mmCIF file of C-alpha atoms in Angstrom:
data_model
loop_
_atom_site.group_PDB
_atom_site.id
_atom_site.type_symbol
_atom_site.label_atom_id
_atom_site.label_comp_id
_atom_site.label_asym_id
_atom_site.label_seq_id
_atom_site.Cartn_x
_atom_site.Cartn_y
_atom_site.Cartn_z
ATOM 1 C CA UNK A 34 21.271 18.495 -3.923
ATOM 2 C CA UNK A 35 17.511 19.172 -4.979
ATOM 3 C CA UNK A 36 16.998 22.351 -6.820
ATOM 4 C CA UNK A 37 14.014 23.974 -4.822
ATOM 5 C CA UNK A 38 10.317 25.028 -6.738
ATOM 6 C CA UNK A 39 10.925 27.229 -9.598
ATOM 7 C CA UNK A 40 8.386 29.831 -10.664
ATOM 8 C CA UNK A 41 7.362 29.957 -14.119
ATOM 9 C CA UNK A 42 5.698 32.720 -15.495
ATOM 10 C CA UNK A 43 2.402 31.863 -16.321
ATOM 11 C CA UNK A 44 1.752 31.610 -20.276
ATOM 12 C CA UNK A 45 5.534 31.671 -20.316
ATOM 13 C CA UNK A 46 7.444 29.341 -22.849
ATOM 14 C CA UNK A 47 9.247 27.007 -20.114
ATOM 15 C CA UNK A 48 12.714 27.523 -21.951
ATOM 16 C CA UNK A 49 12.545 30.959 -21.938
ATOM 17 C CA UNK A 50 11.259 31.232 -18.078
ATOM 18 C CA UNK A 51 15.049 29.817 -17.658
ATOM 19 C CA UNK A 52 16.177 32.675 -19.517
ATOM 20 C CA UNK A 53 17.149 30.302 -22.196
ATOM 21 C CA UNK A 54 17.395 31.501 -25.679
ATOM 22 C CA UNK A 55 15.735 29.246 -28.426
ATOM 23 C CA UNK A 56 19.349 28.607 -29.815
ATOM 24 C CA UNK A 57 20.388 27.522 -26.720
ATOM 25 C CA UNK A 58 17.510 25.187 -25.851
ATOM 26 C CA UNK A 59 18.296 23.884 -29.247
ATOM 27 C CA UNK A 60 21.792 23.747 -28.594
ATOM 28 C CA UNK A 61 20.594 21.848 -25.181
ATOM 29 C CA UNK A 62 18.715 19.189 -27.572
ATOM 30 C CA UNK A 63 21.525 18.783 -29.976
ATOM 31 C CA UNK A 64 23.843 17.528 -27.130
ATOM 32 C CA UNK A 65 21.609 15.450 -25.719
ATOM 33 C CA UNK A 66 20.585 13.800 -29.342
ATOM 34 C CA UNK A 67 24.705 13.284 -29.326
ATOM 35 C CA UNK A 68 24.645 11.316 -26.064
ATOM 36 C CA UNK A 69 21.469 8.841 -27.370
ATOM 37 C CA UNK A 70 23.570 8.588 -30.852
ATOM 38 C CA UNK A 71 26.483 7.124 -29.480
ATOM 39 C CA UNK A 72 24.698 4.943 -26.876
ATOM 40 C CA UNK A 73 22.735 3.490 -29.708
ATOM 41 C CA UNK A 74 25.934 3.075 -31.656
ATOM 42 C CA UNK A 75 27.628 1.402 -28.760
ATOM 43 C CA UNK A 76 24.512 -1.396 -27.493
ATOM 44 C CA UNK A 77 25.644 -4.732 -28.249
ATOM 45 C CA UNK A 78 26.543 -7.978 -26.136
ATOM 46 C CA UNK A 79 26.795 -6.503 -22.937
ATOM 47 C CA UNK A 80 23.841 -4.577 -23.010
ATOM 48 C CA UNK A 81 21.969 -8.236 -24.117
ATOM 49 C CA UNK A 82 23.888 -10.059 -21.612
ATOM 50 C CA UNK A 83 22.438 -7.124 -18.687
ATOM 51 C CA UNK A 84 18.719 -8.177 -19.640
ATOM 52 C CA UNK A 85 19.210 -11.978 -20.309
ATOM 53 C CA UNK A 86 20.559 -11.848 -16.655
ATOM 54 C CA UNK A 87 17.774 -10.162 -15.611
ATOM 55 C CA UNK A 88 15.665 -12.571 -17.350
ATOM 56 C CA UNK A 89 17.045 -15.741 -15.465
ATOM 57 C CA UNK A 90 17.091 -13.855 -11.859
ATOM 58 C CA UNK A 91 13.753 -12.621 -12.076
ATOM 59 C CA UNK A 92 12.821 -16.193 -12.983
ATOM 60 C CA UNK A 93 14.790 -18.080 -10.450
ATOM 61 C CA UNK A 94 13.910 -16.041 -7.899
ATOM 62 C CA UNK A 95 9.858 -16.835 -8.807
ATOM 63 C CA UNK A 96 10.851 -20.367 -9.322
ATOM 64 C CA UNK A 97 12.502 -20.418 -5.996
ATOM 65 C CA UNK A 98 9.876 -18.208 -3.935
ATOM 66 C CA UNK A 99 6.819 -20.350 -5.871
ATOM 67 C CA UNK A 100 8.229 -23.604 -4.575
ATOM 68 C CA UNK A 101 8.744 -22.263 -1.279
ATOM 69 C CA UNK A 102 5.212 -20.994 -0.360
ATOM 70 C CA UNK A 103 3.859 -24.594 -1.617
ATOM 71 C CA UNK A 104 5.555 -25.783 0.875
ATOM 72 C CA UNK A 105 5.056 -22.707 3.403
ATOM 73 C CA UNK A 106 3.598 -24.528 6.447
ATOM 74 C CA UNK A 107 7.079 -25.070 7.151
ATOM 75 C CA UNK A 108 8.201 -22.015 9.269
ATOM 76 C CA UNK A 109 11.714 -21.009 7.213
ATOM 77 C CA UNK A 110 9.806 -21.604 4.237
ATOM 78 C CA UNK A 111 7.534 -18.765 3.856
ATOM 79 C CA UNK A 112 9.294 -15.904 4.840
ATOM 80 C CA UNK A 113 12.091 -17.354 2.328
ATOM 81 C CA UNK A 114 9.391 -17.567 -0.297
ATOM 82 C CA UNK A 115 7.311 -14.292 0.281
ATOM 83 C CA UNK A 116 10.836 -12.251 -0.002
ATOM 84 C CA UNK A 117 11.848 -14.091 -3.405
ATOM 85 C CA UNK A 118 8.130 -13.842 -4.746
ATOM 86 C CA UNK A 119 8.044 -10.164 -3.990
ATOM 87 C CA UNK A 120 11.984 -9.635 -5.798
ATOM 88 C CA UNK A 121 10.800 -11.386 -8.540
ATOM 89 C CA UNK A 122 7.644 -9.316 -9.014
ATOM 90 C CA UNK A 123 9.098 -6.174 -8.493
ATOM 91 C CA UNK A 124 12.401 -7.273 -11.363
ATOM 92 C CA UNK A 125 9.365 -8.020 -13.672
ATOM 93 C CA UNK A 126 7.227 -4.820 -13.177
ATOM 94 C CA UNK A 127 9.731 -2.319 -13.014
ATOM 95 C CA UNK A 128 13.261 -3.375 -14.838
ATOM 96 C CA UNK A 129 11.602 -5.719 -16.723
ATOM 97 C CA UNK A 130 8.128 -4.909 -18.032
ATOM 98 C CA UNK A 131 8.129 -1.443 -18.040
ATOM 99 C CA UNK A 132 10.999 -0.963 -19.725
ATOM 100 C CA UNK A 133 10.629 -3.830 -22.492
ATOM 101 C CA UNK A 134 7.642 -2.249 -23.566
ATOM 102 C CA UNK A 135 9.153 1.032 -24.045
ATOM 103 C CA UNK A 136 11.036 -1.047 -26.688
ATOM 104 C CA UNK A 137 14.197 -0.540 -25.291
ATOM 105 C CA UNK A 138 15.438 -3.535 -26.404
ATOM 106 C CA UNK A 139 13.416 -4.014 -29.270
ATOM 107 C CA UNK A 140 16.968 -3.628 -31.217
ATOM 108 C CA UNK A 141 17.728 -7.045 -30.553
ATOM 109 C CA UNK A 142 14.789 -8.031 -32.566
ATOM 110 C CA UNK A 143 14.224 -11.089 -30.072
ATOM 111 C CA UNK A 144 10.498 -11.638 -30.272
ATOM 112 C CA UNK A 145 10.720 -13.009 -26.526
ATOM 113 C CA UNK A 146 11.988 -10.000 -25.449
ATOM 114 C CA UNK A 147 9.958 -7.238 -27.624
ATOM 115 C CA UNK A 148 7.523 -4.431 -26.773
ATOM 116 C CA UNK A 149 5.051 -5.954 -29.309
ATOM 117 C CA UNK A 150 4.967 -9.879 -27.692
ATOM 118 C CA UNK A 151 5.306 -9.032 -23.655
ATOM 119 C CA UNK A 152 2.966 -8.990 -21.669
ATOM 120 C CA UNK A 153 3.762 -8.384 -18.374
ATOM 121 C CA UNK A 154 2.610 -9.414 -14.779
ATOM 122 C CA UNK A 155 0.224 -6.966 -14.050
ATOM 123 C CA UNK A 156 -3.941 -6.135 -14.483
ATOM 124 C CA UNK A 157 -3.694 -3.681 -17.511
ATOM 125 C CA UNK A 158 -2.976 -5.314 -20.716
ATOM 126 C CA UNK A 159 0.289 -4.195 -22.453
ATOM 127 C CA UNK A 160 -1.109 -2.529 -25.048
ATOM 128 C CA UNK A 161 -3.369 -0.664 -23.042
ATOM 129 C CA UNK A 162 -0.789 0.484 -20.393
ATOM 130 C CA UNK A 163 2.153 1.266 -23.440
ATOM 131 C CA UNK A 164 -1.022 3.895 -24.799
ATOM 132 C CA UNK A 165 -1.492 6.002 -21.708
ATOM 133 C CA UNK A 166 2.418 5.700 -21.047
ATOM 134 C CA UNK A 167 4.358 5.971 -23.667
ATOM 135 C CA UNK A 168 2.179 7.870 -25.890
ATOM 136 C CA UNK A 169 0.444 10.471 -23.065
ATOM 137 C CA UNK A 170 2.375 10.411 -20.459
ATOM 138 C CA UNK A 171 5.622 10.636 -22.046
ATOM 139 C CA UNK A 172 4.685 13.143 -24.968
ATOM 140 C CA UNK A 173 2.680 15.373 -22.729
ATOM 141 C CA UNK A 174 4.711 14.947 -19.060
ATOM 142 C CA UNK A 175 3.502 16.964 -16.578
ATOM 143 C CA UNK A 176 1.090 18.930 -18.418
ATOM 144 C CA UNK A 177 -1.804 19.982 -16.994
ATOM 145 C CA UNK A 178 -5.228 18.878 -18.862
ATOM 146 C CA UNK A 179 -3.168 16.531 -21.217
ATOM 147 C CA UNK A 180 -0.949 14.238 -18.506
ATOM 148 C CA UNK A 181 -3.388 12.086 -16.988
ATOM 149 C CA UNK A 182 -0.512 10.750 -14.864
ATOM 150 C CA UNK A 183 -0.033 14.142 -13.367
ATOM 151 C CA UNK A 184 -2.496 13.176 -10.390
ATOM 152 C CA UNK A 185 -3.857 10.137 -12.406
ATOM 153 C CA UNK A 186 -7.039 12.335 -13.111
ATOM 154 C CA UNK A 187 -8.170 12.190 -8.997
ATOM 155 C CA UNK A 188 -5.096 14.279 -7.323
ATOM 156 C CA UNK A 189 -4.373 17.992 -7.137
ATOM 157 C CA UNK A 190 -0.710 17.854 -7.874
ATOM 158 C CA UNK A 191 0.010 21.277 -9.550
ATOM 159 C CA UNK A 192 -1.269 24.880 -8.553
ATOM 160 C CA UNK A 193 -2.948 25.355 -11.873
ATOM 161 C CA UNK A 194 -5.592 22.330 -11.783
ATOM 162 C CA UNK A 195 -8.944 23.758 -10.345
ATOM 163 C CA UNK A 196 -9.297 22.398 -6.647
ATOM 164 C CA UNK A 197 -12.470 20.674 -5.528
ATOM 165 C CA UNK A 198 -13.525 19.706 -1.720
ATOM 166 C CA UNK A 199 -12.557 16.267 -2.550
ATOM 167 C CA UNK A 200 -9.143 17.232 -2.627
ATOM 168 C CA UNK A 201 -8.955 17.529 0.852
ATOM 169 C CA UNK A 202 -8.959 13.759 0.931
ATOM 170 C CA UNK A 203 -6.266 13.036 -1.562
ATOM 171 C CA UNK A 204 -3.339 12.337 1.648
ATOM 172 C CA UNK A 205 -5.491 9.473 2.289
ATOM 173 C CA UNK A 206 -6.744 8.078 -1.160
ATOM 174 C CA UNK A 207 -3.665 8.742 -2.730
ATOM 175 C CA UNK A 208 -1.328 7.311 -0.706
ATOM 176 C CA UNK A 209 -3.021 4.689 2.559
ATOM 177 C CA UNK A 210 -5.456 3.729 0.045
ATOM 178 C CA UNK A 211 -3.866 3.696 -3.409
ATOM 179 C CA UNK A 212 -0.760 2.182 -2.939
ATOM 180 C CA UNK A 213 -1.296 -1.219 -1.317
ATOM 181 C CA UNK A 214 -4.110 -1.732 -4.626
ATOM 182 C CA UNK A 215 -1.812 0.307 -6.905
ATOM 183 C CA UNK A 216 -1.415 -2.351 -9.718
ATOM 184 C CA UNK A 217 -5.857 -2.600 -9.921
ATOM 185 C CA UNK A 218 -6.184 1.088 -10.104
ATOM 186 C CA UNK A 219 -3.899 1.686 -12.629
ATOM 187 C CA UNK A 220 -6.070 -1.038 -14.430
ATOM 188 C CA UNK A 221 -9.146 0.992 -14.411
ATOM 189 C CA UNK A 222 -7.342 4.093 -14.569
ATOM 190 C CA UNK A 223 -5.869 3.039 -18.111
ATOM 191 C CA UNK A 224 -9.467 2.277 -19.466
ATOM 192 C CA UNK A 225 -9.734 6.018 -19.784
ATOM 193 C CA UNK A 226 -13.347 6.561 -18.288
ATOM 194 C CA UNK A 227 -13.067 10.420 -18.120
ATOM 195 C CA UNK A 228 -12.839 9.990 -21.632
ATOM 196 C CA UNK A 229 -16.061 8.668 -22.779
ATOM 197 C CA UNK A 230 -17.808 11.267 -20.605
ATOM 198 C CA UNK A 231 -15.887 14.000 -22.286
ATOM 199 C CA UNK A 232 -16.885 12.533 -25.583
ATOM 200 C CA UNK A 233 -13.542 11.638 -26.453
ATOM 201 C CA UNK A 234 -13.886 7.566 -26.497
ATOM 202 C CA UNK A 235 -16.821 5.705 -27.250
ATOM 203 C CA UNK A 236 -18.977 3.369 -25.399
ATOM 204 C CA UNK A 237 -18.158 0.719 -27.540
ATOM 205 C CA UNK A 238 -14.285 1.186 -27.545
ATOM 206 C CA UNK A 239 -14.493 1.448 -23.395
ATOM 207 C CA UNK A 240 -16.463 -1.920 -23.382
ATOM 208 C CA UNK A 241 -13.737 -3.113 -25.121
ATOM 209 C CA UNK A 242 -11.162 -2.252 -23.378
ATOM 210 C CA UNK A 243 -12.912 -3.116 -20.178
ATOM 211 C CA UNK A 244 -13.733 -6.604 -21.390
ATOM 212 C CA UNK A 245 -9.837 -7.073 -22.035
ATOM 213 C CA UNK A 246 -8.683 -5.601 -18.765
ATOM 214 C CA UNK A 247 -11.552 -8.220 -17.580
ATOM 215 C CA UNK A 248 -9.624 -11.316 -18.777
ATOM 216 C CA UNK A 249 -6.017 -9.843 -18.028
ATOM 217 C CA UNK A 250 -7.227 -9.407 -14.408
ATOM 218 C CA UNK A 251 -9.461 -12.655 -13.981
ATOM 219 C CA UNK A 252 -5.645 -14.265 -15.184
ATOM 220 C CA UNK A 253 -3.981 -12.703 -12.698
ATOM 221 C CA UNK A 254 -5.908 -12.862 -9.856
ATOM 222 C CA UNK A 255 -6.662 -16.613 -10.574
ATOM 223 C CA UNK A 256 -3.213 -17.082 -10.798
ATOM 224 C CA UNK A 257 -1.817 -15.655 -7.548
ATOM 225 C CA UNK A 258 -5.320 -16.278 -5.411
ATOM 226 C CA UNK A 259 -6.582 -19.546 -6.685
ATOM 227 C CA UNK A 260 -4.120 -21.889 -8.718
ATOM 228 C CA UNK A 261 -0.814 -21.722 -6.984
ATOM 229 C CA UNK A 262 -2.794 -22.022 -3.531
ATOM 230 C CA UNK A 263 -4.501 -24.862 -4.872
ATOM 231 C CA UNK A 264 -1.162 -26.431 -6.105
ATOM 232 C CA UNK A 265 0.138 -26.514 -2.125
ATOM 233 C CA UNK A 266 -2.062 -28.594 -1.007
ATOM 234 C CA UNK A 267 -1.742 -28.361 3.276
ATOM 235 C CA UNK A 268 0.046 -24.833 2.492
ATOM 236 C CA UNK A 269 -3.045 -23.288 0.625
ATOM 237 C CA UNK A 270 -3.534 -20.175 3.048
ATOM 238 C CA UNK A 271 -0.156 -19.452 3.474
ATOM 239 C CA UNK A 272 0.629 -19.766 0.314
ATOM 240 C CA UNK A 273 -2.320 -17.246 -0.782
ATOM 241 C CA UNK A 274 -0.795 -15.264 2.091
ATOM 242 C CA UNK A 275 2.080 -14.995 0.691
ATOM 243 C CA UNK A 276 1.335 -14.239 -3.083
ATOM 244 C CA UNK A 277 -0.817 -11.179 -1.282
ATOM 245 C CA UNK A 278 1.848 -10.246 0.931
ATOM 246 C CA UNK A 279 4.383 -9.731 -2.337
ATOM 247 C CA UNK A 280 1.756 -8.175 -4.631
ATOM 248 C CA UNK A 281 0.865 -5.604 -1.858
ATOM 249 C CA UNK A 282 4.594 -5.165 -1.004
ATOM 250 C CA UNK A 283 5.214 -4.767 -5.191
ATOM 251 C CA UNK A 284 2.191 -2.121 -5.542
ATOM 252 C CA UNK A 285 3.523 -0.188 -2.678
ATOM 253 C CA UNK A 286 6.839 -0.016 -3.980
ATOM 254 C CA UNK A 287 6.119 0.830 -7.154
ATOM 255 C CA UNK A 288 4.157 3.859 -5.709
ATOM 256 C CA UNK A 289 6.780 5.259 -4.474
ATOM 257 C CA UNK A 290 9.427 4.940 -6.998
ATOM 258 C CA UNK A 291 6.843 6.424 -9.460
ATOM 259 C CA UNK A 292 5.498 9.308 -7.035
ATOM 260 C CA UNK A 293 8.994 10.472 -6.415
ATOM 261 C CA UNK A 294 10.017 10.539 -9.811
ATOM 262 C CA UNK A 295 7.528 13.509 -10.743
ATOM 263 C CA UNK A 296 5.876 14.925 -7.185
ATOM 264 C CA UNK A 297 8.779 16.194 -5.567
ATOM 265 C CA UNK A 298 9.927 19.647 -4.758
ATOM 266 C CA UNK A 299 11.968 20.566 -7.720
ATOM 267 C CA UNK A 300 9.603 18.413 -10.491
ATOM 268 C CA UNK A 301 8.247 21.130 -12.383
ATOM 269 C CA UNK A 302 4.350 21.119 -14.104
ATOM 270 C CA UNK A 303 3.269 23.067 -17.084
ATOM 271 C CA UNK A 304 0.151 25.034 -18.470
ATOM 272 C CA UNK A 305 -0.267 24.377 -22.150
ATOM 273 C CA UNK A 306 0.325 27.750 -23.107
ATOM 274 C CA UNK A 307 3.836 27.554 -21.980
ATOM 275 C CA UNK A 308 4.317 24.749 -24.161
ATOM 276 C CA UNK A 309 2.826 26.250 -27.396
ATOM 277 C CA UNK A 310 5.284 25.664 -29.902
ATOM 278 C CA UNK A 311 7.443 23.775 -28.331
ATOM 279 C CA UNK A 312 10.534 22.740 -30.644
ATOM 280 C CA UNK A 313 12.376 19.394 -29.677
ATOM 281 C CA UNK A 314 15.172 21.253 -27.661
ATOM 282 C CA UNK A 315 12.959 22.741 -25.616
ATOM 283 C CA UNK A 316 10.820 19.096 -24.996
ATOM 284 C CA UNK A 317 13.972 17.835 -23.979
ATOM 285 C CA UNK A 318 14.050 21.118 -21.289
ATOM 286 C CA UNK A 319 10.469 20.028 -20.143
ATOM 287 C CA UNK A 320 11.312 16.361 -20.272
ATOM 288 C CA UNK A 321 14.591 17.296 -17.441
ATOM 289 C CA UNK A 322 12.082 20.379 -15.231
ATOM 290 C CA UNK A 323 9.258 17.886 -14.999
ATOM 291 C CA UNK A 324 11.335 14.251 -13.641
ATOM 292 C CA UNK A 325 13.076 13.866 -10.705
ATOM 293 C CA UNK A 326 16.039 11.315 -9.700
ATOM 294 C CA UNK A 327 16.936 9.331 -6.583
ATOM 295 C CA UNK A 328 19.733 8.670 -5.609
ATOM 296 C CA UNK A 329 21.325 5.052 -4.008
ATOM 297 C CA UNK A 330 23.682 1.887 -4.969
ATOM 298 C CA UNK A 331 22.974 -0.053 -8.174
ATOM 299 C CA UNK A 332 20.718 -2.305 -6.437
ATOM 300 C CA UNK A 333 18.404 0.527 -5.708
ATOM 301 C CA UNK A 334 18.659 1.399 -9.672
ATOM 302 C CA UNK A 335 17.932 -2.211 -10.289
ATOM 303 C CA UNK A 336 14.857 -2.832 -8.015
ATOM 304 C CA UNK A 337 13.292 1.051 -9.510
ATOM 305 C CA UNK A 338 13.665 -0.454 -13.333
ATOM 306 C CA UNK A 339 16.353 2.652 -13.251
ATOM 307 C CA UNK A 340 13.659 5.236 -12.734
ATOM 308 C CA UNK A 341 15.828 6.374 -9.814
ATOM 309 C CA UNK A 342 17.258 7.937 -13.207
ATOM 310 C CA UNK A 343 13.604 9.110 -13.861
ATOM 311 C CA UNK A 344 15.364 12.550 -15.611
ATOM 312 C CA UNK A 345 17.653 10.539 -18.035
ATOM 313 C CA UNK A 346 14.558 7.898 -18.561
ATOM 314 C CA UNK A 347 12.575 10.929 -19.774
ATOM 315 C CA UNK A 348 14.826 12.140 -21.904
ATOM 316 C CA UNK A 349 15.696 9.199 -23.608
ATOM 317 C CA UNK A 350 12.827 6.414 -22.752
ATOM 318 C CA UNK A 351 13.888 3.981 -25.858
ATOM 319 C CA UNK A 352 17.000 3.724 -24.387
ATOM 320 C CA UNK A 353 18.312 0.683 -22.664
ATOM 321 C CA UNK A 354 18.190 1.158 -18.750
ATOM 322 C CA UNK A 355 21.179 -0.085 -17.888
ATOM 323 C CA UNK A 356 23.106 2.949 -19.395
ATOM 324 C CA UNK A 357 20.744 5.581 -17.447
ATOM 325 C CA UNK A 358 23.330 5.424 -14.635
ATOM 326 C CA UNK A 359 26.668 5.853 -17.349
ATOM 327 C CA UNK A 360 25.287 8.708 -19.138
ATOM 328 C CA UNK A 361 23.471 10.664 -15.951
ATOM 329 C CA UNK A 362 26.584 12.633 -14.813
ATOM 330 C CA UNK A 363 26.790 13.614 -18.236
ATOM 331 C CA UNK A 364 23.241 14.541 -18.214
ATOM 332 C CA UNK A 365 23.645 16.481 -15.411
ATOM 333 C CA UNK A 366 26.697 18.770 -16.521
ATOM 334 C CA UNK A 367 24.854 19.768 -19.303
ATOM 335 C CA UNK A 368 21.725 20.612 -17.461
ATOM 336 C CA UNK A 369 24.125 22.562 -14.834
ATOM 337 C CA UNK A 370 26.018 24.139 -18.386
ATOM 338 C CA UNK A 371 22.728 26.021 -19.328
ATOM 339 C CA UNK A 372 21.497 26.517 -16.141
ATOM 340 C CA UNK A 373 18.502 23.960 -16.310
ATOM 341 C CA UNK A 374 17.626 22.490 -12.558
ATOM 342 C CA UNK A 375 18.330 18.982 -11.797
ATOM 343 C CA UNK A 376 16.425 17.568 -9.562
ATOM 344 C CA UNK A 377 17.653 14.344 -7.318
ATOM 345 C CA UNK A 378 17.958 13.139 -3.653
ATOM 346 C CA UNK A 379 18.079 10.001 -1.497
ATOM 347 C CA UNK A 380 15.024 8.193 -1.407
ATOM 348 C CA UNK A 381 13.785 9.167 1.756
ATOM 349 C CA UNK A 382 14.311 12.755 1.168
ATOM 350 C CA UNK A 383 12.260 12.966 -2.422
ATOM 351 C CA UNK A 384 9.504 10.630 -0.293
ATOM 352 C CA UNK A 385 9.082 13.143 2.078
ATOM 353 C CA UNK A 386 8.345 16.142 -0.368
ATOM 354 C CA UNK A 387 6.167 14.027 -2.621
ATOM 355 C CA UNK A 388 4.319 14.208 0.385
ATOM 356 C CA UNK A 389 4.017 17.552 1.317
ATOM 357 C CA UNK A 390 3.444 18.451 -1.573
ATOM 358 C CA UNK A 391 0.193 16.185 -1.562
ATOM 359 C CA UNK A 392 -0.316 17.701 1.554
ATOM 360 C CA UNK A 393 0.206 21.377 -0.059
ATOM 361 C CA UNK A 394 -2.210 20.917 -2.431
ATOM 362 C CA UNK A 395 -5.301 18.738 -1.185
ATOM 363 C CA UNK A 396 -5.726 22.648 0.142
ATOM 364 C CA UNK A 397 -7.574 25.476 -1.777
#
């Protein structure tokens, strides 16, 4: 069951707001450093066969939903290939992508399948995307003034970000609006703008990142808007209609998975004074206070990329996702052993407080 909010004392060292001695936050870290060692020790063939599997469906299924909407005049057609489309796009973005660029299967050292050679189907250019991910968003989760994901610099998601009257709109630009166009504004939200008006990125190093987000996005858009309509001939609009119909469904999907796996009641955010001298035990305590799990069947898992195991993902992102769901009741005794909340829920339930939550805040 969800743990409800959890005060922290302000300026308060998160481990020790549990009452959690710096031995046993350590002690917390050392256990979970024994889970990841014997994981890593155990990957081998099944873990390859779990992605190359991946790898075919996600490719059949575009195959399969590609051919259908060039052919989508015909009534069965396009409902058959809007549905496989969609699948396939939501296998590469979230199972696939997002986790092959975490380098989670980098061990295989298959250059097809490697955080340095993917790129994935989506606006923002790997390398771009793996920066404000992996390197901010994981390092600093939660964190208010160095997570840009906590709020994605334009929502009010914890009590100690300064409110402004625009606030009062974010139910409605961060969810109505932002969520059907989620894949674009993550594109221009990775460029970093706030940055170059703080002074922390150049013009020139924005330009350039702009101009590459440029091309990644022309490619995209031309692909889904413009080529494969072209290719059907007779079936052009509905094919277009189509390719919209699983990019919006995609975007809005992978809203939600991502919203509920650090906005719900439960999913803790931190000051950076109760992070001052943090020691890796007690990262691995923020890592588990600031994620939050879903719960469901293993297709669920699958079509999240596993981030309905968003606490084990954050506590081990370089691990592959397909052992999230073996080593998560394990996770969860120890987090329950030194008293640590563990946040999870069904779907619905962790939607629902994402949202008021939004709600919560947008106020003063």
């Amino acid at each position: 069951m969800p743990v409800g909010p959890r005060a922290l004392g302000k300026g308060e060292p998160v481990a020790a707001a549990l009452a959690l001695a710096p031995s046993e936050a350590d002690a917390f870290g050392q256990e979970l450093d024994r889970i990841r060692a014997e994981v890593l020790a155990e990957r081998g063939a099944e873990d390859a066969r779990y992605i190359h599997t991946l790898i075919t469906v996600h490719r059949a299924l575009e195959a399969g939903g590609r051919a259908a909407l060039a052919v989508s005049l015909l009534p069965p057609a396009w409902p058959a290939g809007a549905a496989m489309l969609t699948t396939a796009k939501i296998l590469e973005n979230m199972e696939l992508g997002h986790n092959i660029l975490h380098g989670q299967w980098d061990w295989m050292r298959d250059p097809a399948i490697h955080s340095t050679t993917w790129e994935w189907d989506f606006p923002t250019p790997a390398a771009a995307w793996k920066h404000t991910h992996n390197d901010l968003h994981h390092t600093w989760t939660n964190v208010v003034g160095r997570d840009r994901d906590l709020g994605y610099v334009a929502m009010r998601m914890s009590e100690d970000q300064p409110w402004h009257p625009v606030h009062l709109l974010q139910p409605l630009y961060g969810g109505p609006l932002l969520a059907p166009v989620f894949e674009w504004a993550i594109a221009l939200y990775d460029l970093e703008p706030e940055a170059v008006v703080q002074g922390r990125k150049s013009v020139r190093a924005f330009l350039g990142d702009l101009a590459g987000m440029a091309r990644k996005g022309a490619r995209q858009f031309t692909k889904d808007y413009v080529l494969f309509p072209l290719l059907a001939g007779p079936s052009a609009l509905p094919c277009l209609l189509g390719n919209l119909t699983a990019n919006l469904t995609r975007n809005i999907w992978a809203h939600t998975v991502i919203f509920c796996g650090h906005f719900p009641a439960g999913a803790e955010s931190f000051t950076e004074d109760e992070i001052e001298g943090e020691s890796r035990g007690e990262w691995y305590v923020r890592q588990a206070l600031g994620s939050a799990n879903i719960e469901g069947g293993p297709l669920l898992h699958i079509l999240t990329g596993n981030l309905s195991h968003q606490i084990e993902h954050h506590l081990f992102p370089d691990l592959p996702s397909n052992r999230y769901g073996q080593i998560a009741p394990q996770v969860r005794k120890l987090c329950e052993k030194y008293g640590i909340p563990y946040t999870t829920g069904p779907l619905l339930r962790q939607y629902a407080s994402t949202w008021a939550r939004i709600w919560r805040l947008a106020l003063p």
